[in-house]
Amino acid sequence: MEIDRRTFLTLAGAAALAPGAAFADDALFLGARMNGGGYEVAVIDAAGQDRLVLPVEERGHSFAIDAPRRRAVAFARSPGRYAVAFDIDGKSKPVPIIAAEGRHFFGHGIFSPDGRLMFASESAYEAGHGVTGVYVVGDGYRRIGEFETGGIGPHEIVLMPDGRTACVANGGILTHPDYDRVKLNLGTMKPSLTYIDLASDEIAETVTLAPELHQLSIRHLTIDAAGAVWFGCQFEGDPSDRPPLVGRHRRGAPPELFPGPRETLRALENYVGSLAIDHAGEIIATSSPRGGIIAFWDAATGRHLGDRHLADGCGVAPLAPSHVLATSGRGAISDLEATAERQIRPESASAPAWDNHLRRI
């Protein structure tokens, strides 16, 4: 949907600090949500209290975060035409970012370690291939170019521990803004992971799944303490099939897939909506809002550790060793680990409905 620029600019200038908010050095989290019939992004603390609320024009998805410099970019849900950059502490006016002609955002991005550049996953939708847009932060997020991601439908992008390589999940699904969220190529999908050297824009490594898994769309990523990339998938094939949805990739090696127990695989309903690593980098949480389940995995072995149930739960972010903070589309906020849980905010029809991703700042 074409954005109403005037409305967007008005909303983008309306960021509000929560009354009495005092920004101590405690853990803060960033999520998109619907509240009172409108869309917004919010910074909350570990108690679920609002620290900053920013109204936005359309449904949000995820974020690029520059934690050292206390700033972030919120992206619209794909295929989205807008993003907005803002100060996490609400100290400056938000900056709107409109997608370039012939491009749309896919909801994810990263900052360079020095904070000078921001990279966004995008689609060159007429040509039908994925690109990463490059933006100069200090020049009003001016777009200075792009490089190809080596696949179709780039979704989440993460920065590897070396600080110079990006890993991109090419979901393999072709979409076009004229057709909303219709998937145009399910029969010929070819998802992949690509590692791109950000200094040279060259693809350093490409990883694909086995041919019989070509409809297993690789969508979301996180990195464990050993530097391995964990990925979560969404299956676009026969709904009665149950392929593994969670995997790990170590550079230079084939990807590994972990099905977990049959009942867990069935409960995920062929859909992983978000991943997070715990604060120690040793336990992976994978969420399925369709199944209302958060599954936990040992990062060293791929062993399934347990499941927690959270209706319409999708947002997960590192909270503490073995713990993640989780949010739901029904307003719940919970502290979860593989075998225990603590409810922070109960499900409520009047509470904000959280979208797919929750990110720790």
GROMACS .gro file of N, CA, C and O in nm, residues 33-34 289-292 310-315 326-333 343 345-355:
model
  128
   33ARG      N    1   0.346  -0.313   1.781
   33ARG     CA    2   0.220  -0.360   1.837
   33ARG      C    3   0.103  -0.278   1.783
   33ARG      O    4   0.121  -0.168   1.727
   34MET      N    5  -0.017  -0.331   1.804
   34MET     CA    6  -0.140  -0.256   1.778
   34MET      C    7  -0.200  -0.219   1.912
   34MET      O    8  -0.211  -0.303   2.003
  289PRO      N    9   0.348  -1.841   1.671
  289PRO     CA   10   0.219  -1.785   1.714
  289PRO      C   11   0.102  -1.870   1.667
  289PRO      O   12  -0.002  -1.873   1.734
  290ARG      N   13   0.118  -1.939   1.555
  290ARG     CA   14   0.009  -2.025   1.508
  290ARG      C   15  -0.016  -2.139   1.605
  290ARG      O   16  -0.130  -2.177   1.632
  291GLY      N   17   0.091  -2.197   1.655
  291GLY     CA   18   0.077  -2.308   1.747
  291GLY      C   19   0.068  -2.266   1.892
  291GLY      O   20   0.039  -2.349   1.979
  292GLY      N   21   0.099  -2.138   1.922
  292GLY     CA   22   0.099  -2.091   2.060
  292GLY      C   23   0.205  -2.160   2.144
  292GLY      O   24   0.181  -2.194   2.260
  310LEU      N   25   0.223  -2.025   2.497
  310LEU     CA   26   0.185  -1.884   2.505
  310LEU      C   27   0.096  -1.856   2.384
  310LEU      O   28   0.145  -1.850   2.270
  311ALA      N   29  -0.033  -1.842   2.407
  311ALA     CA   30  -0.128  -1.824   2.297
  311ALA      C   31  -0.091  -1.702   2.212
  311ALA      O   32  -0.071  -1.593   2.265
  312ASP      N   33  -0.078  -1.723   2.080
  312ASP     CA   34  -0.040  -1.617   1.986
  312ASP      C   35   0.092  -1.551   2.026
  312ASP      O   36   0.114  -1.433   2.003
  313GLY      N   37   0.179  -1.629   2.087
  313GLY     CA   38   0.309  -1.576   2.131
  313GLY      C   39   0.412  -1.583   2.020
  313GLY      O   40   0.426  -1.687   1.955
  314CYS      N   41   0.482  -1.475   1.997
  314CYS     CA   42   0.582  -1.475   1.889
  314CYS      C   43   0.708  -1.397   1.928
  314CYS      O   44   0.819  -1.441   1.900
  315GLY      N   45   0.695  -1.280   1.991
  315GLY     CA   46   0.813  -1.202   2.024
  315GLY      C   47   0.896  -1.268   2.132
  315GLY      O   48   0.843  -1.304   2.238
  326ALA      N   49   0.903  -1.287   2.653
  326ALA     CA   50   0.816  -1.322   2.540
  326ALA      C   51   0.691  -1.236   2.542
  326ALA      O   52   0.637  -1.204   2.649
  327THR      N   53   0.643  -1.198   2.423
  327THR     CA   54   0.521  -1.117   2.409
  327THR      C   55   0.423  -1.189   2.317
  327THR      O   56   0.462  -1.270   2.232
  328SER      N   57   0.295  -1.155   2.333
  328SER     CA   58   0.194  -1.222   2.252
  328SER      C   59   0.100  -1.122   2.185
  328SER      O   60   0.088  -1.007   2.228
  329GLY      N   61   0.032  -1.171   2.081
  329GLY     CA   62  -0.069  -1.091   2.013
  329GLY      C   63  -0.194  -1.069   2.096
  329GLY      O   64  -0.283  -0.996   2.054
  330ARG      N   65  -0.198  -1.130   2.214
  330ARG     CA   66  -0.311  -1.111   2.305
  330ARG      C   67  -0.272  -1.027   2.426
  330ARG      O   68  -0.343  -1.026   2.527
  331GLY      N   69  -0.158  -0.963   2.418
  331GLY     CA   70  -0.120  -0.868   2.522
  331GLY      C   71  -0.038  -0.923   2.635
  331GLY      O   72   0.002  -0.848   2.725
  332ALA      N   73  -0.012  -1.054   2.635
  332ALA     CA   74   0.064  -1.113   2.745
  332ALA      C   75   0.214  -1.084   2.731
  332ALA      O   76   0.266  -1.074   2.620
  333ILE      N   77   0.280  -1.073   2.846
  333ILE     CA   78   0.426  -1.062   2.852
  333ILE      C   79   0.473  -1.161   2.959
  333ILE      O   80   0.422  -1.160   3.072
  343GLN      N   81   0.457  -1.518   3.467
  343GLN     CA   82   0.375  -1.421   3.395
  343GLN      C   83   0.401  -1.281   3.445
  343GLN      O   84   0.391  -1.254   3.566
  345ARG      N   85   0.274  -0.982   3.251
  345ARG     CA   86   0.148  -0.915   3.217
  345ARG      C   87   0.053  -1.022   3.162
  345ARG      O   88   0.091  -1.095   3.070
  346PRO      N   89  -0.068  -1.035   3.217
  346PRO     CA   90  -0.160  -1.138   3.168
  346PRO      C   91  -0.220  -1.100   3.033
  346PRO      O   92  -0.222  -0.983   2.994
  347GLU      N   93  -0.270  -1.201   2.965
  347GLU     CA   94  -0.345  -1.177   2.843
  347GLU      C   95  -0.466  -1.089   2.874
  347GLU      O   96  -0.533  -1.109   2.975
  348SER      N   97  -0.492  -0.991   2.785
  348SER     CA   98  -0.604  -0.899   2.807
  348SER      C   99  -0.649  -0.839   2.674
  348SER      O  100  -0.566  -0.798   2.593
  349ALA      N  101  -0.779  -0.833   2.654
  349ALA     CA  102  -0.832  -0.777   2.530
  349ALA      C  103  -0.802  -0.628   2.519
  349ALA      O  104  -0.801  -0.572   2.409
  350SER      N  105  -0.776  -0.561   2.631
  350SER     CA  106  -0.749  -0.417   2.628
  350SER      C  107  -0.600  -0.385   2.622
  350SER      O  108  -0.562  -0.268   2.611
  351ALA      N  109  -0.515  -0.486   2.631
  351ALA     CA  110  -0.370  -0.463   2.629
  351ALA      C  111  -0.320  -0.452   2.484
  351ALA      O  112  -0.385  -0.504   2.391
  352PRO      N  113  -0.206  -0.389   2.461
  352PRO     CA  114  -0.151  -0.384   2.325
  352PRO      C  115  -0.123  -0.524   2.272
  352PRO      O  116  -0.075  -0.611   2.345
  353ALA      N  117  -0.154  -0.544   2.143
  353ALA     CA  118  -0.132  -0.673   2.077
  353ALA      C  119   0.005  -0.670   2.009
  353ALA      O  120   0.025  -0.597   1.911
  354TRP      N  121   0.097  -0.749   2.060
  354TRP     CA  122   0.235  -0.744   2.011
  354TRP      C  123   0.251  -0.819   1.881
  354TRP      O  124   0.193  -0.926   1.860
  355ASP      N  125   0.336  -0.766   1.794
  355ASP     CA  126   0.363  -0.828   1.664
  355ASP      C  127   0.477  -0.929   1.675
  355ASP      O  128   0.517  -0.965   1.786
   0.00000   0.00000   0.00000
